[in-house]
mmCIF file of C-alpha atoms in Angstrom:
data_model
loop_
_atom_site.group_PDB
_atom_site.id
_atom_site.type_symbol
_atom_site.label_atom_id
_atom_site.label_comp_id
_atom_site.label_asym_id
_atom_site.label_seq_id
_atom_site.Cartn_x
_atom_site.Cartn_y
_atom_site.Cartn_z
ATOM 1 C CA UNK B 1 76.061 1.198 -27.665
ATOM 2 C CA UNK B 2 77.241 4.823 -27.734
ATOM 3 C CA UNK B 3 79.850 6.184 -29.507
ATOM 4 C CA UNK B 4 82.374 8.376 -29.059
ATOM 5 C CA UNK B 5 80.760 11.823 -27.759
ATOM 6 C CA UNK B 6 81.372 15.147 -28.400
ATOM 7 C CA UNK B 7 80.112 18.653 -26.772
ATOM 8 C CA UNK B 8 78.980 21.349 -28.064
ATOM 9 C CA UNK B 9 78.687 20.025 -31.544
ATOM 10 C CA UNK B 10 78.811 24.022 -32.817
ATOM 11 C CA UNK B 11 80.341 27.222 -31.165
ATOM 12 C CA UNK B 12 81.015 30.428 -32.658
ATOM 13 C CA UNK B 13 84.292 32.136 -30.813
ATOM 14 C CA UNK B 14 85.919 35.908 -31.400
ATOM 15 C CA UNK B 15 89.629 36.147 -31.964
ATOM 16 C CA UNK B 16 91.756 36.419 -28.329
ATOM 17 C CA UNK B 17 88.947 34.468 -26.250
ATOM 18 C CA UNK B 18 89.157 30.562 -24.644
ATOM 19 C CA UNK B 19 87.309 27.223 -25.778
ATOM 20 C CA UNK B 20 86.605 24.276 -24.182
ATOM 21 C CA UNK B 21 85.658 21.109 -26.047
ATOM 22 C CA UNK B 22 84.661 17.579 -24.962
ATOM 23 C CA UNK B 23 84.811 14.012 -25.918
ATOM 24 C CA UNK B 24 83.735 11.044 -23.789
ATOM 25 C CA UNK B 25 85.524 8.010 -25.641
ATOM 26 C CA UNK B 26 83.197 4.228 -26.249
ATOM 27 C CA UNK B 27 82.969 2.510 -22.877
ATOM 28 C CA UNK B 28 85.879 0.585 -21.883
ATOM 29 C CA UNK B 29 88.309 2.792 -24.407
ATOM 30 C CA UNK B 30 91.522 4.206 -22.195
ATOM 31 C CA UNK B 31 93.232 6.337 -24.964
ATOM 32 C CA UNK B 32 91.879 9.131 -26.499
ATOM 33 C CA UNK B 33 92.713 11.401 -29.229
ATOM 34 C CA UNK B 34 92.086 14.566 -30.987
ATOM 35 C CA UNK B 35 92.452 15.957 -34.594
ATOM 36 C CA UNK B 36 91.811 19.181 -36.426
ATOM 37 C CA UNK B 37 90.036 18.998 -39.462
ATOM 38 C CA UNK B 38 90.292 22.410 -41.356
ATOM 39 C CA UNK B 39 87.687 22.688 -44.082
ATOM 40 C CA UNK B 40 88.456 20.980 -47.191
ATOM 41 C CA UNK B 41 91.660 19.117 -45.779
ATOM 42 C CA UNK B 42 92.154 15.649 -43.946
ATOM 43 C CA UNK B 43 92.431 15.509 -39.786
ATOM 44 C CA UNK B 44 95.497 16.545 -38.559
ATOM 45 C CA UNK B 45 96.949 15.059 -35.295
ATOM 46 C CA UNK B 46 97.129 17.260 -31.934
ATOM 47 C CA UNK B 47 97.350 15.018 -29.361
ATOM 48 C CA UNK B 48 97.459 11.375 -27.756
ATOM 49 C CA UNK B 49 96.093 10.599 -23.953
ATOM 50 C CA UNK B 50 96.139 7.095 -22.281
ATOM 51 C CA UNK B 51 95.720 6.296 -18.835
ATOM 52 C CA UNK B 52 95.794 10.185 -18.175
ATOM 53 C CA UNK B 53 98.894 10.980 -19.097
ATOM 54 C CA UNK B 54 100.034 12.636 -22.750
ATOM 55 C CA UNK B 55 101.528 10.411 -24.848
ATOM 56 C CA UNK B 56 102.238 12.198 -28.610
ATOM 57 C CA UNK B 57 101.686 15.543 -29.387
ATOM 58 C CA UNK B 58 101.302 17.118 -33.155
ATOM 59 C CA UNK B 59 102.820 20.312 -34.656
ATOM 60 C CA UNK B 60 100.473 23.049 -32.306
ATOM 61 C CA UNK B 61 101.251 25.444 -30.921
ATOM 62 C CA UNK B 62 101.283 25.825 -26.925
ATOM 63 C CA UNK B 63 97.928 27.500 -26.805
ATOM 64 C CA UNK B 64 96.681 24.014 -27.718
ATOM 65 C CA UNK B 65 96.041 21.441 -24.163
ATOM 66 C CA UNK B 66 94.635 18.216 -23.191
ATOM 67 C CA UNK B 67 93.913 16.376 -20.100
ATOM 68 C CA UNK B 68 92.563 13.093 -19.334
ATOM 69 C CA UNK B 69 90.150 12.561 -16.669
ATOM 70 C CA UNK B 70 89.551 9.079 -14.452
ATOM 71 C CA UNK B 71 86.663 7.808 -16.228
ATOM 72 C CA UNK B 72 88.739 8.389 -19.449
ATOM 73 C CA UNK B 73 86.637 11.218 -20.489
ATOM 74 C CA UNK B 74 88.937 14.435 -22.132
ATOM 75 C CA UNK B 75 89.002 18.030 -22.602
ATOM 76 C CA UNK B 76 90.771 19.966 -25.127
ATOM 77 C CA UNK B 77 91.054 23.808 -24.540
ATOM 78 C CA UNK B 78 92.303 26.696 -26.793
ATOM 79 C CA UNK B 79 93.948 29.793 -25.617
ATOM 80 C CA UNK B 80 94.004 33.220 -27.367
ATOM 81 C CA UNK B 81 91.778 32.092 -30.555
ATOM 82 C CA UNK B 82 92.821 33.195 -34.028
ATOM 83 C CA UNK B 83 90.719 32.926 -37.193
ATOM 84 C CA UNK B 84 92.708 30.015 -38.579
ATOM 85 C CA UNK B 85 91.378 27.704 -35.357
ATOM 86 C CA UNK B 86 88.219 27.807 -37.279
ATOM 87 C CA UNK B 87 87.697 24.069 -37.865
ATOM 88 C CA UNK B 88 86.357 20.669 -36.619
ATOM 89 C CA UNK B 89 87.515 18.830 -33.842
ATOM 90 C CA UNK B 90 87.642 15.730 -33.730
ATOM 91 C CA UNK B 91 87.876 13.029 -30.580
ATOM 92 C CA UNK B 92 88.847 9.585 -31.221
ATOM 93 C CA UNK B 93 88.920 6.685 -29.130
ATOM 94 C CA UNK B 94 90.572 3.010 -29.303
ATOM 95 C CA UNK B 95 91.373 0.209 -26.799
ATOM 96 C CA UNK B 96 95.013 0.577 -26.440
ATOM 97 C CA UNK B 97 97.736 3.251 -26.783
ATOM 98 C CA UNK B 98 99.875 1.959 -29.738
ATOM 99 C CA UNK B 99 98.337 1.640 -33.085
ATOM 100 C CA UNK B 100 98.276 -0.592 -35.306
ATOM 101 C CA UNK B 101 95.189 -3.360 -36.047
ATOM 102 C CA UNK B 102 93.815 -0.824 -33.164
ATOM 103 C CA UNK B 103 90.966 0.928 -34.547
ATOM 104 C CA UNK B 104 90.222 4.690 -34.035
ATOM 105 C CA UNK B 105 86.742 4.949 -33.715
ATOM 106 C CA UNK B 106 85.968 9.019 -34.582
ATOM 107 C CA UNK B 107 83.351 11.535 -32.829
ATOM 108 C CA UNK B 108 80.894 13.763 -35.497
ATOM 109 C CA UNK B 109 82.883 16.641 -33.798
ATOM 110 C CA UNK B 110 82.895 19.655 -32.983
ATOM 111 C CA UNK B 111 82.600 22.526 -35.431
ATOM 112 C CA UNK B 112 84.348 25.583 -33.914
ATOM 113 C CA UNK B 113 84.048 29.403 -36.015
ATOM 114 C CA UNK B 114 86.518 32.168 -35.171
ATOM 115 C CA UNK B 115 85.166 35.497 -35.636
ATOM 116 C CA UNK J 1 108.130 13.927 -42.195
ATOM 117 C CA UNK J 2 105.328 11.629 -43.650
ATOM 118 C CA UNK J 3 103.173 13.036 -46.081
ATOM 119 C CA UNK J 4 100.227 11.478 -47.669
ATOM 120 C CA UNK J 5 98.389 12.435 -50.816
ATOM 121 C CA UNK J 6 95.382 11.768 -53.718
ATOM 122 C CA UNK J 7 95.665 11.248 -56.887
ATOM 123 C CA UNK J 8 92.103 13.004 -57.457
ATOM 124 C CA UNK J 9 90.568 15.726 -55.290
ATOM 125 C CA UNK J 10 86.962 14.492 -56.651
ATOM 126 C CA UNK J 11 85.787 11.124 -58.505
ATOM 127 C CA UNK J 12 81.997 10.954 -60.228
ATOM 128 C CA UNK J 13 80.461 7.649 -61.047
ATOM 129 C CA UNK J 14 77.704 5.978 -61.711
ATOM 130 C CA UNK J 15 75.689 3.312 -59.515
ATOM 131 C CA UNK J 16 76.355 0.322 -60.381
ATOM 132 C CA UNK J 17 80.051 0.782 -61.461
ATOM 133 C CA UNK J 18 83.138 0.242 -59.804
ATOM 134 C CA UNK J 19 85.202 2.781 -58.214
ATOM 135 C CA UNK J 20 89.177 3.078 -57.346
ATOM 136 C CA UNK J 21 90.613 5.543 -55.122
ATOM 137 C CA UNK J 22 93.921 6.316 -55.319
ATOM 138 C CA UNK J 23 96.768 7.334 -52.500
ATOM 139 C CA UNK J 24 100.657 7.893 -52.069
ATOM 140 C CA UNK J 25 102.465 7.636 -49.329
ATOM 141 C CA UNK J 26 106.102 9.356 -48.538
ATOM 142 C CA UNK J 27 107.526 7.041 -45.735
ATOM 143 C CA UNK J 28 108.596 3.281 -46.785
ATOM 144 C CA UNK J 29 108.943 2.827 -43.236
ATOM 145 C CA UNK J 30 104.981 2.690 -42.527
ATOM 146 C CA UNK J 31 103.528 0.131 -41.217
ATOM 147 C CA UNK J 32 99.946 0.300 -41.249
ATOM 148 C CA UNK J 33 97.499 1.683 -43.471
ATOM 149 C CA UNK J 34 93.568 2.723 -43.077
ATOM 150 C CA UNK J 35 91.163 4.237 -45.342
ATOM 151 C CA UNK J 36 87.884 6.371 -43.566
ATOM 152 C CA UNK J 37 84.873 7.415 -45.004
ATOM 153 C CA UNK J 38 83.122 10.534 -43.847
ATOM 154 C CA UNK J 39 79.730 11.726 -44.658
ATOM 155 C CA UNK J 40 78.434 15.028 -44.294
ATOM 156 C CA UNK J 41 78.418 15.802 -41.099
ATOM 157 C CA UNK J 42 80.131 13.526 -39.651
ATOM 158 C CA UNK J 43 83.541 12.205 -38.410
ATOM 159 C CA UNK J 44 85.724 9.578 -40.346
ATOM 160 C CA UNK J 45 83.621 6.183 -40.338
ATOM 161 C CA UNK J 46 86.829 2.927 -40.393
ATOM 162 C CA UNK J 47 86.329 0.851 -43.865
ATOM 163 C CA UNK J 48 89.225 -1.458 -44.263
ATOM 164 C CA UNK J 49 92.664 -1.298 -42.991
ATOM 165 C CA UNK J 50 96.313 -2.930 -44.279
ATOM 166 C CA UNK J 51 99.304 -4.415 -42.532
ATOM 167 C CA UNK J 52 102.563 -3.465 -44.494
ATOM 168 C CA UNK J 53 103.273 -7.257 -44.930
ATOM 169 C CA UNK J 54 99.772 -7.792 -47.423
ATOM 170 C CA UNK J 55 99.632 -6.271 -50.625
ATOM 171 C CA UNK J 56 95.666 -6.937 -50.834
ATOM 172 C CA UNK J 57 92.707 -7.670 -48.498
ATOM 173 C CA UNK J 58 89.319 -7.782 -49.050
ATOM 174 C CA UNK J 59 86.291 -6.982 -47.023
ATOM 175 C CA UNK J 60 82.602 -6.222 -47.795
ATOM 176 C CA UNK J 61 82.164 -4.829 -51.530
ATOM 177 C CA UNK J 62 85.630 -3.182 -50.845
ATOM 178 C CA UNK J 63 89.220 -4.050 -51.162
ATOM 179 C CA UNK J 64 92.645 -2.309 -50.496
ATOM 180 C CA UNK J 65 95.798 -2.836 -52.833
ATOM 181 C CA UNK J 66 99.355 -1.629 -51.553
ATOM 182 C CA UNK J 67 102.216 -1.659 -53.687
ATOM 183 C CA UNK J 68 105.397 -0.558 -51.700
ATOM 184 C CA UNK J 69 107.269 -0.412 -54.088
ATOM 185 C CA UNK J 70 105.833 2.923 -55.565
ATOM 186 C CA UNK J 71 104.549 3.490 -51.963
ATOM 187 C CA UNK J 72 100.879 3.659 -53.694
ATOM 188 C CA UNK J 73 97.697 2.525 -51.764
ATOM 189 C CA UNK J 74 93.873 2.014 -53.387
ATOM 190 C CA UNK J 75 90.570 1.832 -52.290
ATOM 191 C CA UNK J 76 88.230 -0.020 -54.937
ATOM 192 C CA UNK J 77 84.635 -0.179 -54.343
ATOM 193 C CA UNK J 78 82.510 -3.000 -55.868
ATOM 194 C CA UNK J 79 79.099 -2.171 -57.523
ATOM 195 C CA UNK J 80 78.836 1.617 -56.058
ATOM 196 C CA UNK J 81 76.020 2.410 -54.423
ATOM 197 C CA UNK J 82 74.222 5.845 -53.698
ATOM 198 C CA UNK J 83 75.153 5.775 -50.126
ATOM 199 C CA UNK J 84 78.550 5.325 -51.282
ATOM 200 C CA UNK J 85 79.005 9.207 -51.182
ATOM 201 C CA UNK J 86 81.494 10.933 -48.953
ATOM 202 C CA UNK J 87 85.039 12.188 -48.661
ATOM 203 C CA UNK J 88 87.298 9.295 -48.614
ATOM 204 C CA UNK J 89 90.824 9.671 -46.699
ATOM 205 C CA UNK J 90 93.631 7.154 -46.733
ATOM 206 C CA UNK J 91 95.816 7.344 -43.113
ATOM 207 C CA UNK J 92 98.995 5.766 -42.676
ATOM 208 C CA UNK J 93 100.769 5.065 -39.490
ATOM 209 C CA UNK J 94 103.232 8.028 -38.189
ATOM 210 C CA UNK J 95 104.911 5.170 -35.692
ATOM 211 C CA UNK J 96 102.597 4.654 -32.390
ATOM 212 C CA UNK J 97 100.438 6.993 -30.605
ATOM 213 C CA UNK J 98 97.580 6.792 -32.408
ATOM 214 C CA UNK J 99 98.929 9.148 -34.413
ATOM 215 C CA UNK J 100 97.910 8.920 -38.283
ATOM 216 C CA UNK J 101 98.944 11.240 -41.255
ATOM 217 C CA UNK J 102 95.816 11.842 -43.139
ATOM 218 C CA UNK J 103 95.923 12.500 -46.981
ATOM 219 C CA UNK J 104 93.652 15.329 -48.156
ATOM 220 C CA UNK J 105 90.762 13.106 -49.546
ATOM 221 C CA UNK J 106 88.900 12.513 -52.507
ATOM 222 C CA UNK J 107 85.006 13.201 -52.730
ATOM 223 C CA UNK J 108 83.194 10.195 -54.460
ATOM 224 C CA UNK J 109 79.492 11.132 -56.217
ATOM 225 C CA UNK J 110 77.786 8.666 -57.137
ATOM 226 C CA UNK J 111 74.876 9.297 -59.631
ATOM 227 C CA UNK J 112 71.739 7.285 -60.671
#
């Protein structure tokens, strides 16, 4: 069975410019989620989808969005890059919304560089 | 807020031994506990998870203590192996969302 997906698994960004990143969840998984993990620290939350909609949202800043597609699949995208968005993104999926004895099952990532 | 911490930033032992990993917690209001592995490379891997109401359960070669007293949380790890190498992170439960406060790790090496 596959895992939880992630695309592109490295990008290299300059300051001011967009990214997109990508994370199809393990079949059957509804709620999705994605941390930051800046080198040498733990993942930090950024946001919650389930059934589409947003359902928690970390400390970010605005430039930081989500969405939630039909088949569950999800997009984050950063506006206006800065040097300390350097990091790895990470996508997580699980069964339900709410957790609790509901496992996050983590993506390798994706390792974004800010020039 | 919550905040979650290590004891240790790194841990060196060698195979065969046992190995404890230590964590804090701030909240005494948290619920649910985790600890992850990750590798090089790749994202957090689930090893064991705790329900506020247990103060120890045991699963493969691994077992998780939590004393809430002094809001303090271990990992031990029977008979290390090599493969036992990676950044370990304890998580706690921020309250729903799927939304877990992530302590800053400890790197286990384990050498022959």
């Amino acid at each position: 069975d596959a895992g939880v997906t992630q695309s592109p698994t490295h990008l290299i960004k300059t300051r001011g410019q967009h990214v997109t990143l990508r994370c199809s969840p393990i079949s059957g998984h509804k709620s999705v989620s994605w941390y930051q993990q800046v080198l040498g620290q733990g993942p930090q939350f950024i946001f919650q989808y389930y059934e589409k909609e947003e359902r928690g949202r970390g400390n970010f800043p605005d430039r930081f969005s989500a969405r939630q597609f039909p088949n569950y699949s999800s997009e984050l995208n950063v506006n206006a890059l800065l040097l300390g968005d350097s990091a790895l993104y990470l996508c997580a999926s699980s069964l339900r919304q709410n957790s609790g004895a509901n496992v996050l099952t983590f993506g390798a990532g994706s390792r974004l560089t800010v020039l | 807020g919550e905040s979650v911490g290590l004891h240790l930033p790194t841990l060196s032992v060698q195979e065969g031994d046992n190995s404890i990993i230590n964590c804090a917690y701030s909240n005494s209001a948290s619920d649910y506990f985790i600890w992850y592995k990750q590798e090089s490379g790749k994202g957090p891997q689930f090893i064991i998870d705790i329900r506020s109401n247990m103060d120890k359960r045991q699963g493969q070669r691994v077992t998780v203590l939590l004393n809430k007293t002094v809001k303090h949380l271990s990992l031990q790890i029977a008979a290390t192996q090599p493969g036992d190498s990676a950044v370990y992170f304890c998580a706690v439960d921020s309250g729903g969302y799927n939304k877990l406060i992530f302590g800053a790790g400890t790197r286990l090496a384990v050498h022959p």
